[in-house]
XYZ file of C-alpha atoms in Angstrom:
328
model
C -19.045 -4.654 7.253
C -20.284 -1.870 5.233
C -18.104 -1.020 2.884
C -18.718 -1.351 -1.221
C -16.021 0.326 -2.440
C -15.695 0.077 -6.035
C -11.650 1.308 -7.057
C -11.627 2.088 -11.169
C -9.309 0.210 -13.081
C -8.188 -1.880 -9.696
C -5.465 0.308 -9.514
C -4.409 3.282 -7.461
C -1.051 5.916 -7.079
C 0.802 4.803 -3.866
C 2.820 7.895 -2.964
C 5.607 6.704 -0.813
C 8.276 7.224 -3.710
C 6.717 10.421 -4.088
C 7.967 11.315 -0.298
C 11.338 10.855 -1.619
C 11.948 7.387 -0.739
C 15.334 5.905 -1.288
C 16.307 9.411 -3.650
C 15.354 13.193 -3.617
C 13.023 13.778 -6.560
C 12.991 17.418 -7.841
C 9.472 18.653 -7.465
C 8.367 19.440 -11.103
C 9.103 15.198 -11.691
C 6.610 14.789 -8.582
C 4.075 16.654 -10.074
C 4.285 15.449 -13.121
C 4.194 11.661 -11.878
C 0.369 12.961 -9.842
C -0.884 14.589 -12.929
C -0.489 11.617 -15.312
C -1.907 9.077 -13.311
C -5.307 11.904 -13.418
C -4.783 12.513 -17.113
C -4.854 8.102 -17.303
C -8.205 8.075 -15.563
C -6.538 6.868 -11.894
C -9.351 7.849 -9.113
C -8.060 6.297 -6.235
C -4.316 7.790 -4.261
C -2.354 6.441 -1.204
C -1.107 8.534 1.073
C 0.602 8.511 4.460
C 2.451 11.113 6.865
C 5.410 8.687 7.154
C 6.510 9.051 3.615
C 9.145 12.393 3.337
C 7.558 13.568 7.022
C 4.354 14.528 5.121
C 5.919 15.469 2.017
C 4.136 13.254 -0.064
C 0.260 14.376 1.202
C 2.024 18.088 0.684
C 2.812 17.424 -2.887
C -0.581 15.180 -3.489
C -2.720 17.879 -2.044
C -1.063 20.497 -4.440
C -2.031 18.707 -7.706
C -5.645 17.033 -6.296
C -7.006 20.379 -4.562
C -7.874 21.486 -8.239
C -10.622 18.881 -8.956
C -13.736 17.791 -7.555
C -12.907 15.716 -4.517
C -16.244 13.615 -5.390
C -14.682 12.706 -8.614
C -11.793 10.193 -6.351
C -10.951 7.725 -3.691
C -8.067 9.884 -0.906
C -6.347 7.126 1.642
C -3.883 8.005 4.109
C -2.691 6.682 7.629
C -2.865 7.146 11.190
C 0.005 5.920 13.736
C 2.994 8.457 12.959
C 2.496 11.988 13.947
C 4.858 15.045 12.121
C 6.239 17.231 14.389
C 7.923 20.796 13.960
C 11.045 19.817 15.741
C 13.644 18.496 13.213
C 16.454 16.305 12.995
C 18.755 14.558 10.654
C 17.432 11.576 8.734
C 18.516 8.113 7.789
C 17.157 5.189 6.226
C 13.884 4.670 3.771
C 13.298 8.497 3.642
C 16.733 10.266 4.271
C 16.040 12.557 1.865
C 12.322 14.014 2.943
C 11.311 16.669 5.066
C 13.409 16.640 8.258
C 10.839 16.983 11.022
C 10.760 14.418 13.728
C 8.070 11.607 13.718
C 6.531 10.356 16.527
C 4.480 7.348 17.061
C 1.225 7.712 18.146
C -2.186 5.348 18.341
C -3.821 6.647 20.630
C -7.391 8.083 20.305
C -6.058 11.921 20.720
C -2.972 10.659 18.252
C -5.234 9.286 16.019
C -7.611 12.193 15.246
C -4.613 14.584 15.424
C -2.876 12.917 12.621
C -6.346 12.896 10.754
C -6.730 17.030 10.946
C -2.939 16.933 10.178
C -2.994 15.121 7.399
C -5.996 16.644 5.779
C -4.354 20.035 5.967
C -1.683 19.017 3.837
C -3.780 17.660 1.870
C -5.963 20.378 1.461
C -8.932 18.596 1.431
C -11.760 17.942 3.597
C -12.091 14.176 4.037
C -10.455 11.145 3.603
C -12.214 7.814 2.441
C -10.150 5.036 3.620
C -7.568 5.320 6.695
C -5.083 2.522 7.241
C -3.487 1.925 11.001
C 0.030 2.332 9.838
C 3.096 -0.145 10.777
C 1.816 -1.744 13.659
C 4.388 -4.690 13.017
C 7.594 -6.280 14.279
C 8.971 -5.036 11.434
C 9.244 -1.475 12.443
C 8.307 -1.942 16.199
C 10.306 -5.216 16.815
C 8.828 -6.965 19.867
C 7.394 -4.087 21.041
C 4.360 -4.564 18.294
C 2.290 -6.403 20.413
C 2.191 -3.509 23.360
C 1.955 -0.977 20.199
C -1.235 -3.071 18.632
C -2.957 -3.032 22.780
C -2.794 0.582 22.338
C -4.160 1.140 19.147
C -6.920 -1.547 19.628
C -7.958 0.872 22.459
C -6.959 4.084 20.537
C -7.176 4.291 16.505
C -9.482 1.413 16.137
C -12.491 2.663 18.256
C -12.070 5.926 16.687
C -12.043 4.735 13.247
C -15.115 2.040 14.119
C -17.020 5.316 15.036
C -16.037 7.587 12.372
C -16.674 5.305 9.633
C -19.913 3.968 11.648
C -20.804 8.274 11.558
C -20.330 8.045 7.937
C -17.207 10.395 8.118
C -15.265 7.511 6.466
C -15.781 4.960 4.236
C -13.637 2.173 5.570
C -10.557 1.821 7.971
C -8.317 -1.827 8.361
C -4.521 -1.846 9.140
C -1.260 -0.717 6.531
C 1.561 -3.244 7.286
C 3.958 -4.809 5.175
C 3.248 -8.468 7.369
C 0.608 -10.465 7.486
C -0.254 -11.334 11.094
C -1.667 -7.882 12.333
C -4.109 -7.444 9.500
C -5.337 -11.428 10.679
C -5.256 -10.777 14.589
C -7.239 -7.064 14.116
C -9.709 -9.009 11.501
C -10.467 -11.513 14.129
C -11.274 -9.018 17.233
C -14.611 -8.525 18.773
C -14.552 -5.369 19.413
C -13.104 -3.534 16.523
C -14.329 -3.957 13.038
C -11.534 -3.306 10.002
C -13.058 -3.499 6.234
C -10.336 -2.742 4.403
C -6.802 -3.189 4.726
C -3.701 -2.441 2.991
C -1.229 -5.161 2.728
C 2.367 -4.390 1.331
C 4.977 -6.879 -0.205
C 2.720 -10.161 0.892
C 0.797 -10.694 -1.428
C 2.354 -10.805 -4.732
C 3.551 -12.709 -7.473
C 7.153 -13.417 -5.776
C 5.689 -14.078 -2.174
C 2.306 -15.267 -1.489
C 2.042 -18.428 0.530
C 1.895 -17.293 3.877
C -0.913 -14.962 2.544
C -2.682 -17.602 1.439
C -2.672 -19.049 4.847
C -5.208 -17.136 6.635
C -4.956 -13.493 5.704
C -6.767 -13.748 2.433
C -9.255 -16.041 3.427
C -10.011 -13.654 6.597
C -10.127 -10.254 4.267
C -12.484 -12.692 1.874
C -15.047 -13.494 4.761
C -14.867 -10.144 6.281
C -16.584 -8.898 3.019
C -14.428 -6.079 2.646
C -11.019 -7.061 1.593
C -7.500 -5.601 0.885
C -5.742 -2.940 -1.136
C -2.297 -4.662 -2.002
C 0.547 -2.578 -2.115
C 3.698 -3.335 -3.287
C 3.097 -6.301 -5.851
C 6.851 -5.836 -7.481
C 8.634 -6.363 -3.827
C 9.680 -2.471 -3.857
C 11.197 -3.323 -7.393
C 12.564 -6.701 -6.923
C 10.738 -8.486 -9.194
C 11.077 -6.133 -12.147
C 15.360 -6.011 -11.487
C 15.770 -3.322 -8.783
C 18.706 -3.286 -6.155
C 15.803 -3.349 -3.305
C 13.700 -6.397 -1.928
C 10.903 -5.401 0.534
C 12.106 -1.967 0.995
C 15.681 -3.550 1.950
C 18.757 -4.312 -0.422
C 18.216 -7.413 -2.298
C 19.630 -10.714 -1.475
C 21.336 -13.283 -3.794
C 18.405 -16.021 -2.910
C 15.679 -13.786 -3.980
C 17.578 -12.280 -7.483
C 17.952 -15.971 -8.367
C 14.167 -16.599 -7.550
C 13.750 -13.620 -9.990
C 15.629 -15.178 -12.707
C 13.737 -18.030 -12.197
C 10.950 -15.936 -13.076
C 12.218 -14.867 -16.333
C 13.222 -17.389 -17.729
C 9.544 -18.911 -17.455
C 8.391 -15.393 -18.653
C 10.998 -15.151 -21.533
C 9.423 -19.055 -22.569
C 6.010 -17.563 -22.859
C 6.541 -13.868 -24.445
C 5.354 -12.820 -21.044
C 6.123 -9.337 -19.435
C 6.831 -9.868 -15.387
C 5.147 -6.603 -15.021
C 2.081 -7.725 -16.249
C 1.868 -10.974 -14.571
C 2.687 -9.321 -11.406
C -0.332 -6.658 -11.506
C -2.555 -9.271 -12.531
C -1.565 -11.996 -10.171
C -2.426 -9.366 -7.063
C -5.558 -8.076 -8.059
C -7.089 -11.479 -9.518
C -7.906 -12.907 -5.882
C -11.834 -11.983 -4.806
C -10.249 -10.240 -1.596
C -8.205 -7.744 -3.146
C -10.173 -4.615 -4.137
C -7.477 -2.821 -5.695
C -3.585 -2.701 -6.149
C -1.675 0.479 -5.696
C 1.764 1.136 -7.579
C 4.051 3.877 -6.231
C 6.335 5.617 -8.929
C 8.129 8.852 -9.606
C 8.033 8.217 -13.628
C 4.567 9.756 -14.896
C 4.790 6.958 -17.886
C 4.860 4.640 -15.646
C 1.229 4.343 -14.854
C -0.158 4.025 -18.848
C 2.088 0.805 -18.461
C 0.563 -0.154 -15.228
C -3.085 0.425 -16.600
C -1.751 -1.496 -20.023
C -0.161 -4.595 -18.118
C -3.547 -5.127 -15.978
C -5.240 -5.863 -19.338
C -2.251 -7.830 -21.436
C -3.055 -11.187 -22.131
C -1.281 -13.896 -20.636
C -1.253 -17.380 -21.730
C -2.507 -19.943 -19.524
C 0.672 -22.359 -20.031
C 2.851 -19.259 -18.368
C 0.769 -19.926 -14.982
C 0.732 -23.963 -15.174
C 4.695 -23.753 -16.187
C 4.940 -21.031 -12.670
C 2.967 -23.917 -10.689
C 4.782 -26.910 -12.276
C 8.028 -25.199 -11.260
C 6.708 -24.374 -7.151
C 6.902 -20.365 -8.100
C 3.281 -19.907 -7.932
C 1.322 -21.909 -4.989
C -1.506 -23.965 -6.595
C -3.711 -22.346 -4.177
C -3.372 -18.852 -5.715
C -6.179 -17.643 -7.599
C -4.846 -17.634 -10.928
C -5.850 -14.654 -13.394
C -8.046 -15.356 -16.000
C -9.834 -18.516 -14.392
C-alpha cells in the first residue's frame, strides 16, 4: 500500500446533510456550513453523487473552486451514476435534486461517475475515491452479485489510477463492516483507505473490532470513519443509523449519560475521540448543516476526558475492553 495520507486535525466535512438529507436546507445555510469549516482550518471534505443527486458536490464545488486545490484533501464516490431523467423522491434524500440514480460499477460506470463528479465539483482531481454502498443494506442479497461486478469494474480502475498517480488512495464507503473486510482480503485488488460509516463508534464497535480494524491496521492504510454519533443518535436525535431510532438503542443512550453526567463528560467529545483514537483510523468526518458546529467538533477532539469515564464505560459493558481507549 502506498498511501501516507496525513488528514489535519483528524477531522473532515462529510457532506451528505449538505445534499439535503432528511430536510431541505436553504442554500445560503449550505454555504455558510462549507465556509466555516475553511475559516476553522478543515482541509479534508467528503463528497458523494448519492447525496441530493449531486447536490452536495454542486454546492461543495461552489465554495472550494476559490482556493488552491493543493491547499486540501477532495473525496467522493463511485457506484451511483446521476442521470438527467427525473422522478419523484422518497426516503434519505426526498428533498434533493430529483434526477434519477442509477447504479453502476462497472469500469465505463466507474470513470463516468469520476468526470461527473469532478464537473460539479469544479475541480480537476480527486484524492481519495470510496466504492459506494456495495452492502446488503442498500442492495439486499443482491450485494454479493453487485461486489463481483465492481471487483471486476471500479476496483481495477481505481488499482490503476491510483497506481498512475491520478489518485491518492481508493477502499470501499459502506455503512457495514463485511465488504470493507472481504475487498481488504482480495488478491487482486488493493484498497488503502476506506470509509466506514456508523461501525465504528462509541455506541457500536464490537463487530468492528472483530476483523475490520485489525485488517485496515495491517493493510497499512486504514479507515476514514464516518458517522461516529449514529446519524445523531448518540447526541439525542430522532434517527439511529440513518433510520428512526428504536427504544433499545435511546435507552443504551441514556445509559451513556448518565456515566457522562458522573464524570462532567460531554458525549460529543467522547464520541470524536473514541473513533479517531484507534491506529487504523486516519481521520473522522462529521456531516452538519450548522457552520458552528465544526469549532465544537475541532474543540471536543481536544477536551480532556478523565480516565475513570472510560473504566466506568468498560465496567458497565458500553465500551468493549478491546477498544483502543483515547488517551492511552
Amino acid at each position: 500500500m502506498k498511501n501516507d495520507i496525513t488528514i489535519k486535525h483528524k477531522l473532515g466535512l462529510g457532506t451528505a446533510p449538505l445534499g439535503n438529507m432528511f430536510r431541505d436546507v436553504p442554500e445560503e445555510e449550505a454555504m455558510e456550513t462549507i465556509q466555516s469549516a475553511w475559516n476553522e482550518g478543515i482541509r479534508y471534505f467528503d463528497t458523494a453523487p448519492f447525496y441530493g443527486a449531486g447536490l452536495a458536490e454542486i454546492r461543495l464545488g461552489e465554495i472550494l473552486s476559490s482556493y488552491n486545490r493543493n491547499e486540501y484533501l477532495l473525496s467522493s464516490k463511485v457506484g451511483r451514476l446521476v442521470l438527467d431523467e427525473t422522478e419523484e423522491k422518497e426516503g434519505l434524500f426526498e428533498y434533493g435534486r430529483k434526477n434519477k440514480i442509477q447504479t453502476d460499477y462497472t469500469e465505463d460506470g466507474t470513470l463516468r461517475s469520476i468526470e461527473d463528479s469532478l464537473k460539479r465539483l469544479k475541480t480537476d482531481r480527486l484524492d481519495m475515491v470510496y466504492v459506494h454502498d456495495i452492502s446488503p443494506d442498500f442492495l439486499g442479497d443482491e450485494w454479493v452479485t453487485k461486489f463481483d461486478e465492481a471487483r471486476n469494474g471500479a476496483f481495477k480502475v481505481l488499482d490503476r489510477l491510483r497506481d498512475e498517480g491520478v489518485i491518492k488512495a481508493w477502499g470501499i464507503g459502506v455503512n457495514t463492516t463485511t465488504p470493507i473486510e472481504v475487498a481488504l482480503e482480495l488478491e487482486e485488488a488493493h484498497p488503502d483507505l476506506s470509509l466506514s460509516a456508523t461501525q465504528y463508534t462509541l455506541l457500536q464497535h464490537e463487530r468492528a473490532l472483530e476483523r475490520m480494524m485489525p485488517l485496515a491496521e495491517k493493510s497499512n492504510g486504514g479507515l476514514v470513519i464516518g458517522s461516529a454519533f449514529n446519524s445523531g443518535a448518540l447526541l439525542g436525535g430522532d434517527h439511529f443509523d440513518y433510520q428512526d431510532i428504536t427504544p433499545e438503542i435511546k435507552e443504551r443512550v441514556n445509559q451513556f449519560n448518565e456515566v457522562a453526567l458522573n464524570h462532567g463528560v460531554k458525549l460529543k467529545d467522547a464520541a470524536l475521540q473514541f473513533s479517531t483514537a484507534h491506529p487504523a483510523v486516519k481521520a473522522v468526518v462529521t456531516g452538519s448543516t450548522r457552520p458552528d458546529r465544526i469549532k465544537e467538533d475541532l474543540q471536543a477532539l481536544g477536551a480532556e476526558i478523565p480516565a475513570a469515564f472510560w473504566a466506568e464505560l468498560i465496567e458497565k459493558g458500553l465500551v468493549s475492553p478491546k477498544a483502543t481507549i483515547p488517551g492511552k
